[in-house]
Amino acid sequence: MCGIIGYVGNKKCLEVLINGLKSLEYRGYDSSGIAYNQNNKIKIIKSTGKVQELENKIDKNILSDIGIGHTRWATHGIPSVINAHPHHIGKTTIVHNGIIENYIELKKELEKKYHFQSETDTEVAAAIIDYYAQNNNKLEALKKAMKKITGSYAIGIIFDDEPETIYAIRKDSPMIIANKDNESFIASDIAAILEYTNEYYLLDEGEIAKLSKNGLTIYNNDLQEIKKKINIYQGNINDAMKNGYEHFMLKEIHDEINVYENIVKSYCPNYNIDDLIKNFPNFSQYEKIKIIGCGSAYHAGMVGKYLLENYANMETSVEMASEYRYEKIFPNKKELIILISQSGETADTLEALRIAKKNNLDTLGIVNVNSSSIARESDNVIYCLAGCEIAVATTKAYLAQVLILSLIAIVSSYNKKIINKDQANSYLLDIKKLINNTKEILDNEKYYQNLAHKIYQNNITFFIGRGIDYSLCMEASLKMKEISYIHSEAYPAGELKHGTISLIEENTPVFGIITEEEIALKTISNLKETKARGSKIYIITTEKIYQKYLNDNFYEDVIIIKEINPLFQSLITITPLQLLAYYVAKLRGEDIDKPRNLAKSVTVE
Ligand code: F6R
């Protein structure tokens, strides 16, 4: 959480910083600030609220060619101007993303020397750096500070007595460094600097970057200059722009077709299992799978469990990353731990990965962001290829995760000889249907817009289903609540009557997801039980189930989706519900891309 940007070069830096912060706002947006050098004096401007409010306070034409900026998602201390970054103490100004775990202890040590003003851990990190900088050169000071602080951090630093240089250090929080044509940057994410360059370096733990008009130098732990591998961002600048869509979320939902096509193009361009096997790790030695993730990634895992068990006969469990650490671990070489994460930086998932590795378990990351921590630390990685996702609520990346899990189910099923080559190839060919049907859903967007009108004034909704449909309910319900703030419950349809049904009142909207024929009648009965208590029912189902079981008109409305290979059915079931959540939030006038209290990349535990 929190976004960092830093710039030194020939441009007016305030403009670069504000533009960068706007692209990073998805990481946090309760306050923001910048520090810049003007005539050898470090000036700081901060504001609560979105970056726009900071921008309103700033004259972007101020002549300054070096500065650092920050957009915050509060962890220590309320969102306020005092707690906003940059923090200046002594002669040191810093912006920080992450958590300094030992800040209370350090604060006690430093309290006699420094007068702390904020409630943040960051101000303490600034003080420790400042303290060491008093009697050491800057590189040594940073090295000592890194030894002293524990926790996670990506920090950009400017010293009063060296106002034309930015230093950067990191551990466990993301930070990239770039240098092009006499301009250098630090940023939490490539999106912030894509306008200027798509080439970047990853700073590793213990390394220090020094950026000035003379260029970029990176030092290793022994403070020796090193050369690092340059990375090239494969997406394009349009990823960071709305391209005519009102919100990133809508743009990203419309991007789902491209995501499916990218995945096919990269892993099985001819819809052929032989290619897929070449491009995926071999799963045949594993008897068990545990999938770990948070939020939507966890929901993708729930779908994955169903697919792996039913298609590949693989015993699979799913765990929330934040709970995994409290579990007893049974080291088993025949178990594969799959970590799912869009950002690849989610602290809980990263910690789960480290625990699994400590226990000698094999790990596979299903990750969207290239070279992110989870991608780098997992034994194997499969990239989701969803491109840059900016809206805080995930849409296309979640579906990419589910599609990758479907492909793992196909590969595993083939490896275990449950299906033969022809079957495997015909399954893969069915992705074409998925793509065509998703196109139809997106063309029919107006339908979901109209449906949103029927429910947007309610304060509670339910999503109920059984089996794999329950997993989809979890995701649909999360989308609805996180962006529209309508309280939403996802419930296994059969479980509702064991307590929660007491929440159903006159006109409570209850959505039933029914994609499996064998359980259709049971879910329909559960829906009718809520109807008898006053609910208004909405159904999402396949054409076939609709024709066969939904003739009596007990529901308000129905979303009918095509029936496709069950391996991909979940994907076309979720897209309409993402659109519905989007239009409900829009009617309620909410800030869709940046819902309150949230941030896209949750790098705190
Ligand atoms: C919900 C959402 C979150 C993320 C979760 C995990 O729309 O986006 O629930 O899925 O925070 O994030 P990643 O996938 O980056 O680990």
Coordinates of C-alpha atoms and ligand atoms in Angstrom, one line a residue:
M1 CA 0.0 0.0 0.0
C2 CA 1.1 3.6 -0.5
G3 CA 2.7 4.7 -3.8
I4 CA 6.1 6.3 -4.2
I5 CA 7.5 8.3 -7.0
G6 CA 10.8 10.2 -7.3
Y7 CA 12.2 12.2 -10.2
V8 CA 15.4 13.9 -11.2
G9 CA 16.0 15.3 -14.7
N10 CA 15.3 18.2 -17.0
K11 CA 11.6 18.4 -16.6
K12 CA 9.6 20.4 -14.1
C13 CA 9.5 17.8 -11.4
L14 CA 6.2 18.7 -9.8
E15 CA 4.3 17.8 -12.9
V16 CA 6.1 14.4 -13.1
L17 CA 5.5 13.7 -9.4
I18 CA 1.7 14.6 -9.6
N19 CA 1.2 12.6 -12.8
G20 CA 3.1 9.6 -11.2
L21 CA 1.1 9.9 -8.0
K22 CA -2.2 9.8 -10.0
S23 CA -1.1 6.6 -11.6
L24 CA -0.2 5.2 -8.2
E25 CA -3.3 6.3 -6.4
Y26 CA -4.8 2.8 -6.7
R27 CA -2.2 1.9 -4.0
G28 CA -3.7 4.3 -1.4
Y29 CA -5.5 7.5 -1.5
D30 CA -6.2 8.9 1.9
S31 CA -3.5 11.6 1.8
S32 CA -0.5 12.6 -0.3
G33 CA 2.5 14.8 -0.5
I34 CA 5.6 15.9 -2.3
A35 CA 9.1 17.2 -1.4
Y36 CA 11.2 19.1 -3.9
N37 CA 14.3 21.0 -4.1
Q38 CA 14.0 24.7 -4.8
N39 CA 17.1 26.8 -4.7
N40 CA 18.8 24.2 -2.5
K41 CA 16.0 24.2 0.0
I42 CA 13.7 21.2 0.4
K43 CA 10.1 22.3 0.3
I44 CA 7.2 20.0 1.4
I45 CA 3.6 20.2 0.4
K46 CA 1.0 17.7 1.8
S47 CA -2.7 17.3 1.7
T48 CA -5.4 14.9 3.0
G49 CA -7.7 13.2 0.5
K50 CA -6.9 12.3 -3.1
V51 CA -4.0 13.5 -5.2
Q52 CA -6.3 16.0 -6.8
E53 CA -6.5 17.9 -3.5
L54 CA -2.7 18.0 -3.4
E55 CA -2.6 19.1 -7.0
N56 CA -5.0 22.0 -6.2
K57 CA -2.4 23.3 -3.6
I58 CA 0.5 23.2 -6.0
D59 CA 1.9 25.4 -8.7
K60 CA 3.2 22.9 -11.1
N61 CA 5.3 25.5 -12.9
I62 CA 7.6 25.9 -10.0
L63 CA 11.1 25.4 -11.3
S64 CA 12.5 22.3 -9.6
D65 CA 14.1 19.3 -11.2
I66 CA 14.2 16.9 -8.3
G67 CA 11.6 15.6 -5.9
I68 CA 9.9 12.7 -4.3
G69 CA 6.1 12.1 -3.8
H70 CA 3.8 9.7 -1.9
T71 CA 0.2 8.7 -1.9
R72 CA -0.8 7.0 1.4
W73 CA -2.9 4.2 2.7
A74 CA -2.8 4.8 6.4
T75 CA -1.4 2.1 8.7
H76 CA 0.1 4.0 11.6
G77 CA -1.9 7.0 12.4
I78 CA -5.0 8.5 10.9
P79 CA -5.0 10.1 7.5
S80 CA -4.0 13.7 8.3
V81 CA -1.5 16.3 6.9
I82 CA 0.9 15.6 9.8
N83 CA 0.9 11.8 9.2
A84 CA 1.1 12.2 5.4
H85 CA 4.5 11.7 3.7
P86 CA 7.1 13.0 3.0
H87 CA 8.4 13.2 6.6
H88 CA 11.2 15.6 7.3
I89 CA 13.3 15.2 10.4
G90 CA 16.8 16.6 11.1
K91 CA 18.2 17.1 7.6
T92 CA 16.4 14.1 6.1
T93 CA 13.2 13.8 4.1
I94 CA 11.7 10.5 3.2
V95 CA 8.7 8.8 1.5
H96 CA 8.0 5.2 2.6
N97 CA 5.9 2.3 1.6
G98 CA 5.7 -0.6 4.0
I99 CA 5.8 -1.1 7.8
I100 CA 8.8 -0.5 10.2
E101 CA 8.1 -3.2 12.7
N102 CA 10.5 -2.1 15.4
Y103 CA 9.6 1.6 15.2
I104 CA 8.3 1.8 18.8
E105 CA 11.6 0.5 20.2
L106 CA 13.6 2.8 17.8
K107 CA 11.4 5.8 18.7
K108 CA 12.2 5.3 22.4
E109 CA 16.0 5.3 21.6
L110 CA 15.7 8.4 19.5
E111 CA 13.2 10.4 21.5
K112 CA 15.9 12.4 23.3
K113 CA 17.5 13.4 20.0
Y114 CA 14.4 14.1 17.9
H115 CA 11.1 15.7 18.4
F116 CA 8.6 13.5 16.6
Q117 CA 5.4 15.1 15.3
S118 CA 3.5 12.3 13.6
E119 CA 2.1 9.0 14.7
T120 CA 3.9 7.2 11.9
D121 CA 6.6 4.5 11.8
T122 CA 8.0 6.4 8.8
E123 CA 9.1 9.4 10.8
V124 CA 11.1 7.1 13.0
A125 CA 12.8 5.6 9.9
A126 CA 13.6 9.1 8.7
A127 CA 15.2 9.8 12.1
I128 CA 17.3 6.7 12.2
I129 CA 18.6 7.5 8.7
D130 CA 19.2 11.1 9.8
Y131 CA 21.0 9.9 12.9
Y132 CA 23.5 7.8 11.0
A133 CA 23.9 10.5 8.3
Q134 CA 25.3 12.8 10.9
N135 CA 28.6 10.9 11.2
N136 CA 28.8 8.8 8.1
N137 CA 28.7 9.4 4.4
K138 CA 25.2 8.8 3.0
L139 CA 25.8 5.3 1.6
E140 CA 27.2 4.1 4.9
A141 CA 24.3 5.8 6.8
L142 CA 21.8 4.0 4.7
K143 CA 23.6 0.7 5.1
K144 CA 23.5 1.1 8.9
A145 CA 19.9 2.2 8.9
M146 CA 18.9 -0.9 6.9
K147 CA 20.6 -3.1 9.5
K148 CA 18.8 -1.3 12.3
I149 CA 15.2 -1.3 11.0
T150 CA 13.1 -4.4 10.7
G151 CA 9.9 -4.8 8.6
S152 CA 9.2 -4.0 5.0
Y153 CA 10.1 -0.8 3.3
A154 CA 10.6 0.9 0.0
I155 CA 12.0 4.4 0.8
G156 CA 13.0 7.4 -1.2
I157 CA 15.3 9.8 0.5
I158 CA 16.5 13.4 0.0
F159 CA 19.1 15.0 2.4
D160 CA 19.0 18.7 3.0
D161 CA 22.8 18.9 2.4
E162 CA 22.6 17.0 -0.8
P163 CA 19.4 18.3 -2.3
E164 CA 20.2 17.3 -5.9
T165 CA 20.3 13.6 -5.1
I166 CA 17.6 11.0 -4.4
Y167 CA 18.6 7.8 -2.6
A168 CA 16.4 4.7 -2.5
I169 CA 16.4 1.5 -0.5
R170 CA 14.0 -1.4 -0.3
K171 CA 13.1 -4.6 1.5
D172 CA 9.9 -6.6 0.8
S173 CA 8.0 -3.6 -0.6
P174 CA 8.1 -3.0 -4.3
M175 CA 10.2 -0.3 -5.9
I176 CA 11.6 0.1 -9.4
I177 CA 14.4 2.4 -10.6
A178 CA 14.7 3.8 -14.1
N179 CA 17.1 5.9 -16.0
K180 CA 16.7 7.3 -19.5
D181 CA 18.2 10.3 -21.3
N182 CA 19.5 12.1 -18.2
E183 CA 16.3 11.5 -16.3
S184 CA 16.1 9.1 -13.4
F185 CA 13.0 7.8 -11.5
I186 CA 12.0 5.7 -8.5
A187 CA 8.5 4.3 -8.4
S188 CA 6.4 1.7 -6.7
D189 CA 5.2 0.5 -10.0
I190 CA 6.0 1.0 -13.7
A191 CA 2.6 2.6 -14.3
A192 CA 3.9 5.8 -12.7
I193 CA 6.7 6.3 -15.2
L194 CA 5.4 4.5 -18.3
E195 CA 4.9 7.9 -20.0
Y196 CA 8.7 8.3 -20.0
T197 CA 10.2 4.9 -20.2
N198 CA 9.4 1.2 -20.2
E199 CA 12.8 0.1 -19.0
Y200 CA 13.5 -0.4 -15.4
Y201 CA 15.7 -2.0 -12.8
L202 CA 14.6 -3.9 -9.7
L203 CA 16.3 -2.9 -6.6
D204 CA 17.2 -5.9 -4.4
E205 CA 17.3 -6.1 -0.6
G206 CA 20.4 -4.4 0.8
E207 CA 21.1 -2.4 -2.4
I208 CA 21.1 1.3 -2.6
A209 CA 20.2 3.4 -5.6
K210 CA 21.6 7.0 -6.0
L211 CA 19.9 9.2 -8.6
S212 CA 21.1 12.6 -9.7
K213 CA 21.5 14.6 -12.8
N214 CA 24.8 12.7 -13.3
G215 CA 22.8 9.5 -13.7
L216 CA 21.9 6.5 -11.8
T217 CA 24.3 4.4 -9.7
I218 CA 23.3 1.2 -7.8
Y219 CA 25.4 -0.1 -4.9
N220 CA 25.5 -3.5 -3.4
N221 CA 25.5 -4.4 0.3
D222 CA 29.3 -3.7 0.4
L223 CA 28.7 -0.3 -1.1
Q224 CA 30.4 -1.3 -4.4
E225 CA 28.9 -0.1 -7.7
I226 CA 27.0 -2.8 -9.5
K227 CA 25.5 -3.3 -12.9
K228 CA 22.0 -4.7 -12.9
K229 CA 19.9 -6.4 -15.5
I230 CA 17.5 -4.1 -17.3
N231 CA 13.8 -5.2 -17.4
I232 CA 11.5 -4.2 -20.2
Y233 CA 7.8 -3.7 -19.4
Q234 CA 5.9 -5.8 -22.0
G235 CA 2.6 -4.0 -21.7
N236 CA 1.9 -0.7 -23.3
I237 CA 1.2 2.8 -22.1
N238 CA -2.5 2.3 -22.8
D239 CA -2.6 0.0 -19.8
A240 CA -2.2 3.1 -17.6
M241 CA -4.9 5.1 -19.4
K242 CA -8.7 4.9 -19.4
N243 CA -8.9 5.0 -23.2
G244 CA -12.3 6.6 -23.3
Y245 CA -13.9 4.5 -20.6
E246 CA -15.3 6.4 -17.7
H247 CA -13.5 4.1 -15.2
F248 CA -10.6 1.8 -15.2
M249 CA -12.9 -1.0 -13.9
L250 CA -15.1 -0.8 -16.9
K251 CA -12.1 -0.7 -19.2
E252 CA -10.6 -3.7 -17.5
I253 CA -13.8 -5.7 -17.7
H254 CA -13.8 -5.0 -21.5
D255 CA -10.2 -6.1 -21.6
E256 CA -11.1 -9.6 -20.5
I257 CA -11.2 -10.9 -24.0
N258 CA -7.7 -9.6 -24.7
V259 CA -6.5 -11.3 -21.5
Y260 CA -8.0 -14.7 -22.6
E261 CA -6.4 -14.2 -26.0
N262 CA -3.0 -13.4 -24.5
I263 CA -3.1 -16.4 -22.3
V264 CA -3.9 -18.7 -25.3
K265 CA -1.2 -17.0 -27.5
S266 CA 1.4 -17.4 -24.8
Y267 CA 0.7 -20.9 -23.5
C268 CA -1.1 -22.8 -26.2
P269 CA -1.2 -20.7 -29.4
N270 CA -2.6 -23.6 -31.5
Y271 CA -5.0 -24.8 -28.8
N272 CA -2.7 -27.7 -28.4
I273 CA -1.9 -29.6 -25.2
D274 CA 1.7 -30.3 -26.3
D275 CA 2.4 -26.6 -26.3
L276 CA 0.7 -26.2 -22.9
I277 CA 2.7 -28.9 -21.4
K278 CA 5.9 -27.3 -22.7
N279 CA 4.9 -23.9 -21.2
F280 CA 3.6 -25.2 -17.8
P281 CA 5.4 -26.9 -15.0
N282 CA 4.9 -30.6 -14.5
F283 CA 2.3 -31.4 -11.8
S284 CA 2.3 -35.2 -12.2
Q285 CA 4.5 -35.8 -9.1
Y286 CA 2.0 -34.2 -6.8
E287 CA -0.8 -35.9 -5.0
K288 CA -2.2 -32.9 -3.2
I289 CA -2.5 -29.2 -3.9
K290 CA -3.1 -26.4 -1.5
I291 CA -4.1 -23.0 -3.0
I292 CA -3.4 -19.9 -1.0
G293 CA -4.5 -16.3 -1.7
C294 CA -6.5 -13.3 -0.3
G295 CA -9.8 -11.8 -1.4
S296 CA -10.6 -12.5 -5.0
A297 CA -7.4 -14.5 -5.4
Y298 CA -8.7 -16.8 -2.7
H299 CA -12.1 -17.0 -4.5
A300 CA -10.2 -17.9 -7.7
G301 CA -8.6 -20.7 -5.7
M302 CA -12.0 -21.9 -4.6
V303 CA -13.0 -22.3 -8.3
G304 CA -9.6 -24.0 -8.8
K305 CA -10.3 -26.5 -6.1
Y306 CA -13.4 -27.6 -7.9
L307 CA -11.7 -27.9 -11.3
L308 CA -8.6 -29.7 -10.0
E309 CA -10.7 -32.2 -8.0
N310 CA -13.2 -32.9 -10.7
Y311 CA -11.0 -32.8 -13.8
A312 CA -7.7 -34.0 -12.5
N313 CA -8.7 -36.0 -9.5
M314 CA -6.2 -33.9 -7.4
E315 CA -7.1 -33.5 -3.7
T316 CA -7.1 -29.8 -3.3
S317 CA -7.6 -27.4 -0.3
V318 CA -7.9 -23.7 -0.3
E319 CA -6.6 -21.4 2.4
M320 CA -6.8 -17.7 3.1
A321 CA -3.2 -16.5 3.2
S322 CA -3.7 -14.5 6.4
E323 CA -4.8 -17.7 8.2
Y324 CA -2.2 -20.1 6.7
R325 CA 0.5 -19.0 9.2
Y326 CA -1.6 -20.2 12.1
E327 CA -2.0 -23.7 10.7
K328 CA 0.0 -26.7 11.6
I329 CA 2.1 -27.5 8.5
F330 CA 2.6 -31.1 7.5
P331 CA 5.7 -31.1 5.2
N332 CA 4.9 -33.3 2.3
K333 CA 7.0 -33.6 -0.8
K334 CA 4.0 -34.7 -2.7
E335 CA 2.1 -31.5 -2.0
L336 CA 2.3 -28.4 -4.1
I337 CA 1.5 -25.0 -2.7
I338 CA 0.0 -22.7 -5.2
L339 CA 0.1 -19.0 -4.3
I340 CA -2.3 -16.8 -6.2
S341 CA -1.7 -13.0 -6.4
Q342 CA -2.4 -10.3 -8.9
S343 CA 0.1 -7.9 -7.5
G344 CA 2.6 -10.5 -6.3
E345 CA 3.3 -8.3 -3.3
T346 CA 0.4 -9.1 -1.0
A347 CA 2.1 -9.4 2.4
D348 CA -0.1 -12.3 3.7
T349 CA 0.4 -14.3 0.6
L350 CA 4.1 -13.6 0.5
E351 CA 4.5 -14.6 4.1
A352 CA 2.5 -17.9 3.4
L353 CA 5.0 -18.5 0.5
R354 CA 7.9 -18.1 2.8
I355 CA 6.4 -20.4 5.5
A356 CA 5.8 -23.0 2.8
K357 CA 9.4 -22.7 1.6
K358 CA 10.7 -22.9 5.1
N359 CA 8.9 -26.2 5.4
N360 CA 10.4 -27.5 2.2
L361 CA 7.2 -27.5 0.3
D362 CA 7.2 -27.0 -3.4
T363 CA 5.7 -23.7 -4.5
L364 CA 4.1 -22.3 -7.6
G365 CA 3.1 -18.7 -8.0
I366 CA 0.2 -17.7 -10.2
V367 CA 1.0 -14.0 -10.5
N368 CA 0.1 -11.1 -12.7
V369 CA 2.9 -8.6 -12.0
N370 CA 6.2 -9.5 -13.6
S371 CA 9.1 -9.9 -11.3
S372 CA 7.1 -9.2 -8.2
S373 CA 8.2 -10.7 -4.9
I374 CA 5.9 -13.7 -5.1
A375 CA 6.9 -14.4 -8.7
R376 CA 10.6 -14.2 -7.8
E377 CA 10.5 -16.2 -4.6
S378 CA 8.2 -19.1 -5.8
D379 CA 10.0 -22.2 -7.1
N380 CA 7.9 -21.8 -10.3
V381 CA 5.7 -19.1 -11.7
I382 CA 2.9 -19.0 -14.2
Y383 CA 2.1 -15.4 -15.2
C384 CA -1.5 -14.4 -15.6
L385 CA -0.8 -12.0 -18.5
A386 CA -3.7 -9.8 -17.6
G387 CA -1.7 -6.6 -18.1
C388 CA -1.7 -3.7 -15.8
E389 CA -4.8 -3.6 -13.6
I390 CA -5.5 -0.2 -12.0
A391 CA -9.0 -0.3 -10.6
V392 CA -8.8 -1.4 -7.0
A393 CA -11.5 -4.1 -7.4
T394 CA -10.0 -6.8 -9.5
T395 CA -11.8 -8.1 -12.6
K396 CA -9.7 -9.2 -15.5
A397 CA -6.9 -10.4 -13.2
Y398 CA -9.3 -12.6 -11.2
L399 CA -10.6 -14.2 -14.4
A400 CA -7.0 -14.7 -15.7
Q401 CA -6.3 -16.6 -12.4
V402 CA -9.3 -18.8 -13.0
L403 CA -8.4 -19.5 -16.6
I404 CA -4.8 -20.4 -15.6
L405 CA -6.3 -22.8 -13.0
S406 CA -8.5 -24.3 -15.7
L407 CA -5.4 -24.9 -17.8
I408 CA -3.6 -26.5 -14.9
A409 CA -6.6 -28.8 -14.5
I410 CA -6.4 -29.8 -18.2
V411 CA -2.6 -30.4 -18.0
S412 CA -2.9 -32.4 -14.8
S413 CA -5.8 -34.4 -16.2
Y414 CA -3.9 -35.2 -19.3
N415 CA -0.7 -36.1 -17.4
K416 CA -2.7 -38.4 -15.2
K417 CA -4.2 -40.0 -18.3
I418 CA -7.7 -39.1 -17.2
I419 CA -8.2 -37.5 -20.6
N420 CA -6.4 -38.3 -23.9
K421 CA -4.8 -35.9 -26.3
D422 CA -7.9 -35.4 -28.4
Q423 CA -10.0 -34.6 -25.4
A424 CA -7.4 -32.2 -24.0
N425 CA -7.2 -30.4 -27.4
S426 CA -10.9 -30.2 -27.7
Y427 CA -11.1 -28.7 -24.2
L428 CA -8.6 -26.1 -25.2
L429 CA -10.5 -25.3 -28.4
D430 CA -13.5 -24.5 -26.1
I431 CA -11.6 -21.4 -25.0
K432 CA -12.8 -19.9 -28.4
K433 CA -16.4 -20.3 -27.2
L434 CA -15.4 -18.6 -23.9
I435 CA -14.0 -15.7 -25.9
N436 CA -17.0 -15.4 -28.2
N437 CA -19.5 -15.6 -25.4
T438 CA -17.6 -13.0 -23.3
K439 CA -17.8 -10.7 -26.4
E440 CA -21.6 -11.2 -26.5
I441 CA -21.9 -10.4 -22.8
L442 CA -19.9 -7.2 -23.2
D443 CA -22.0 -6.2 -26.2
N444 CA -25.1 -6.6 -24.1
E445 CA -23.8 -4.3 -21.4
K446 CA -27.1 -2.3 -21.4
Y447 CA -28.9 -5.2 -19.9
Y448 CA -26.8 -5.1 -16.7
Q449 CA -27.1 -1.3 -16.6
N450 CA -30.9 -1.7 -16.6
L451 CA -30.8 -4.5 -14.0
A452 CA -28.7 -2.3 -11.8
H453 CA -31.6 0.2 -11.7
K454 CA -33.7 -2.5 -10.0
I455 CA -31.4 -3.0 -7.0
Y456 CA -29.2 0.0 -6.5
Q457 CA -31.3 1.5 -3.8
N458 CA -31.2 -1.5 -1.5
N459 CA -28.8 -1.7 1.5
I460 CA -28.3 -5.4 1.5
T461 CA -28.0 -8.2 -1.1
F462 CA -27.5 -11.9 -1.0
F463 CA -25.7 -14.2 -3.5
I464 CA -26.5 -17.8 -3.0
G465 CA -25.4 -21.0 -4.8
R466 CA -24.1 -24.5 -4.3
G467 CA -20.8 -26.1 -5.3
I468 CA -18.8 -24.1 -7.7
D469 CA -21.6 -21.6 -7.9
Y470 CA -21.0 -20.8 -4.2
S471 CA -17.4 -19.8 -5.1
L472 CA -18.8 -17.5 -7.8
C473 CA -21.2 -16.1 -5.2
M474 CA -18.2 -15.2 -3.0
E475 CA -16.6 -13.2 -5.8
A476 CA -19.9 -11.6 -7.1
S477 CA -20.7 -10.5 -3.6
L478 CA -17.3 -9.1 -2.9
K479 CA -17.5 -7.0 -6.1
M480 CA -20.9 -5.7 -5.2
K481 CA -20.0 -4.7 -1.6
E482 CA -16.5 -3.3 -2.2
I483 CA -17.5 -0.8 -4.8
S484 CA -21.1 0.0 -4.1
Y485 CA -21.0 -0.3 -0.3
I486 CA -24.2 -2.3 -0.3
H487 CA -23.8 -4.9 2.4
S488 CA -23.7 -8.2 0.6
E489 CA -23.6 -11.8 1.9
A490 CA -22.5 -14.8 -0.1
Y491 CA -23.9 -17.9 1.2
P492 CA -24.1 -21.6 0.3
A493 CA -27.7 -21.9 -0.7
G494 CA -28.3 -24.8 1.6
E495 CA -26.8 -23.1 4.6
L496 CA -28.9 -20.0 4.6
K497 CA -31.7 -21.6 6.5
H498 CA -29.4 -22.3 9.4
G499 CA -29.5 -18.8 10.7
T500 CA -28.8 -16.1 8.1
I501 CA -32.2 -16.3 6.5
S502 CA -33.5 -14.2 9.4
L503 CA -31.9 -11.2 7.6
I504 CA -34.2 -11.6 4.6
E505 CA -36.8 -8.9 4.6
E506 CA -39.5 -7.5 2.3
N507 CA -37.7 -6.7 -1.1
T508 CA -34.2 -7.9 -0.1
P509 CA -32.6 -8.8 -3.4
V510 CA -31.3 -12.4 -3.5
F511 CA -29.2 -13.5 -6.4
G512 CA -29.1 -17.2 -7.2
I513 CA -26.2 -18.5 -9.3
I514 CA -27.2 -21.8 -11.0
T515 CA -24.8 -23.2 -13.5
E516 CA -24.9 -26.9 -12.6
E517 CA -27.9 -28.8 -13.7
E518 CA -27.6 -31.5 -11.0
I519 CA -28.1 -29.0 -8.2
A520 CA -30.4 -26.6 -10.0
L521 CA -33.6 -27.7 -8.3
K522 CA -32.0 -27.6 -4.9
T523 CA -30.8 -24.0 -5.3
I524 CA -34.2 -23.1 -6.8
S525 CA -35.9 -24.4 -3.7
N526 CA -33.6 -22.4 -1.5
L527 CA -34.4 -19.3 -3.5
K528 CA -38.1 -19.9 -3.1
E529 CA -37.6 -20.2 0.7
T530 CA -36.3 -16.6 0.6
K531 CA -39.1 -15.5 -1.7
A532 CA -41.6 -16.9 0.9
R533 CA -40.0 -14.4 3.3
G534 CA -40.3 -11.4 1.1
S535 CA -37.1 -11.4 -1.0
K536 CA -36.9 -10.3 -4.7
I537 CA -35.1 -13.0 -6.7
Y538 CA -32.6 -12.5 -9.5
I539 CA -31.1 -15.5 -11.2
I540 CA -27.9 -16.1 -13.2
T541 CA -28.1 -19.3 -15.1
T542 CA -27.5 -21.2 -18.4
E543 CA -29.9 -21.3 -21.3
K544 CA -30.5 -25.0 -20.7
I545 CA -31.3 -24.7 -17.0
Y546 CA -33.5 -21.7 -17.8
Q547 CA -35.5 -23.6 -20.3
K548 CA -35.8 -26.7 -18.1
Y549 CA -36.4 -25.4 -14.6
L550 CA -37.3 -21.8 -14.6
N551 CA -40.7 -21.7 -16.2
D552 CA -42.7 -20.4 -13.2
N553 CA -42.1 -16.8 -12.9
F554 CA -41.0 -16.5 -9.3
Y555 CA -38.1 -14.2 -10.0
E556 CA -37.8 -10.5 -10.9
D557 CA -35.1 -10.9 -13.6
V558 CA -32.7 -13.4 -15.0
I559 CA -29.3 -13.3 -16.6
I560 CA -29.0 -16.1 -19.1
I561 CA -25.6 -17.2 -20.1
K562 CA -24.5 -19.7 -22.7
E563 CA -23.7 -23.2 -21.6
I564 CA -20.0 -23.9 -22.4
N565 CA -17.4 -26.4 -21.2
P566 CA -17.8 -26.4 -17.4
L567 CA -14.1 -25.8 -17.2
F568 CA -14.7 -22.3 -18.4
Q569 CA -18.3 -21.8 -17.3
S570 CA -17.3 -19.8 -14.2
L571 CA -15.6 -17.2 -16.3
I572 CA -18.6 -16.3 -18.4
T573 CA -20.8 -16.3 -15.2
I574 CA -18.7 -13.7 -13.4
T575 CA -18.4 -11.1 -16.2
P576 CA -22.1 -10.1 -16.1
L577 CA -21.9 -9.8 -12.3
Q578 CA -18.9 -7.6 -12.5
L579 CA -20.8 -5.4 -14.9
L580 CA -23.8 -5.4 -12.5
A581 CA -21.6 -4.3 -9.5
Y582 CA -20.1 -1.6 -11.7
Y583 CA -23.4 -0.2 -12.7
V584 CA -24.9 -0.4 -9.2
A585 CA -21.9 1.5 -7.8
K586 CA -22.2 4.1 -10.7
L587 CA -25.9 4.7 -9.9
R588 CA -25.0 5.2 -6.3
G589 CA -22.3 7.7 -7.3
E590 CA -19.4 5.9 -5.7
D591 CA -15.8 6.3 -6.5
I592 CA -15.6 3.1 -8.4
D593 CA -11.9 2.8 -9.1
K594 CA -10.9 3.8 -5.6
P595 CA -13.4 2.5 -3.1
R596 CA -13.1 3.9 0.4
N597 CA -10.7 2.3 2.9
L598 CA -9.1 0.1 0.3
A599 CA -5.8 -0.1 -1.7
K600 CA -4.9 -2.3 -4.5
S601 CA -1.7 -3.8 -3.3
V602 CA -2.0 -4.8 0.4
T603 CA 1.6 -5.0 1.5
V604 CA 0.8 -5.0 5.2
E605 CA -0.2 -8.1 7.2
Ligands
F6R1 C1 -11.0 -7.6 -4.6 C2 -9.5 -7.5 -4.6 C3 -8.8 -8.1 -3.5 C4 -7.5 -8.8 -4.0 C5 -6.7 -9.2 -2.7 C6 -5.5 -10.0 -3.2 O1 -11.5 -7.0 -5.7 O2 -9.0 -7.0 -5.5 O3 -9.6 -8.9 -2.7 O4 -7.9 -9.9 -4.7 O5 -6.3 -8.1 -2.0 O6 -4.6 -9.2 -3.9 P1 -3.5 -9.9 -4.8 O7 -4.2 -10.7 -5.9 O8 -2.7 -8.7 -5.4 O9 -2.7 -10.7 -3.9

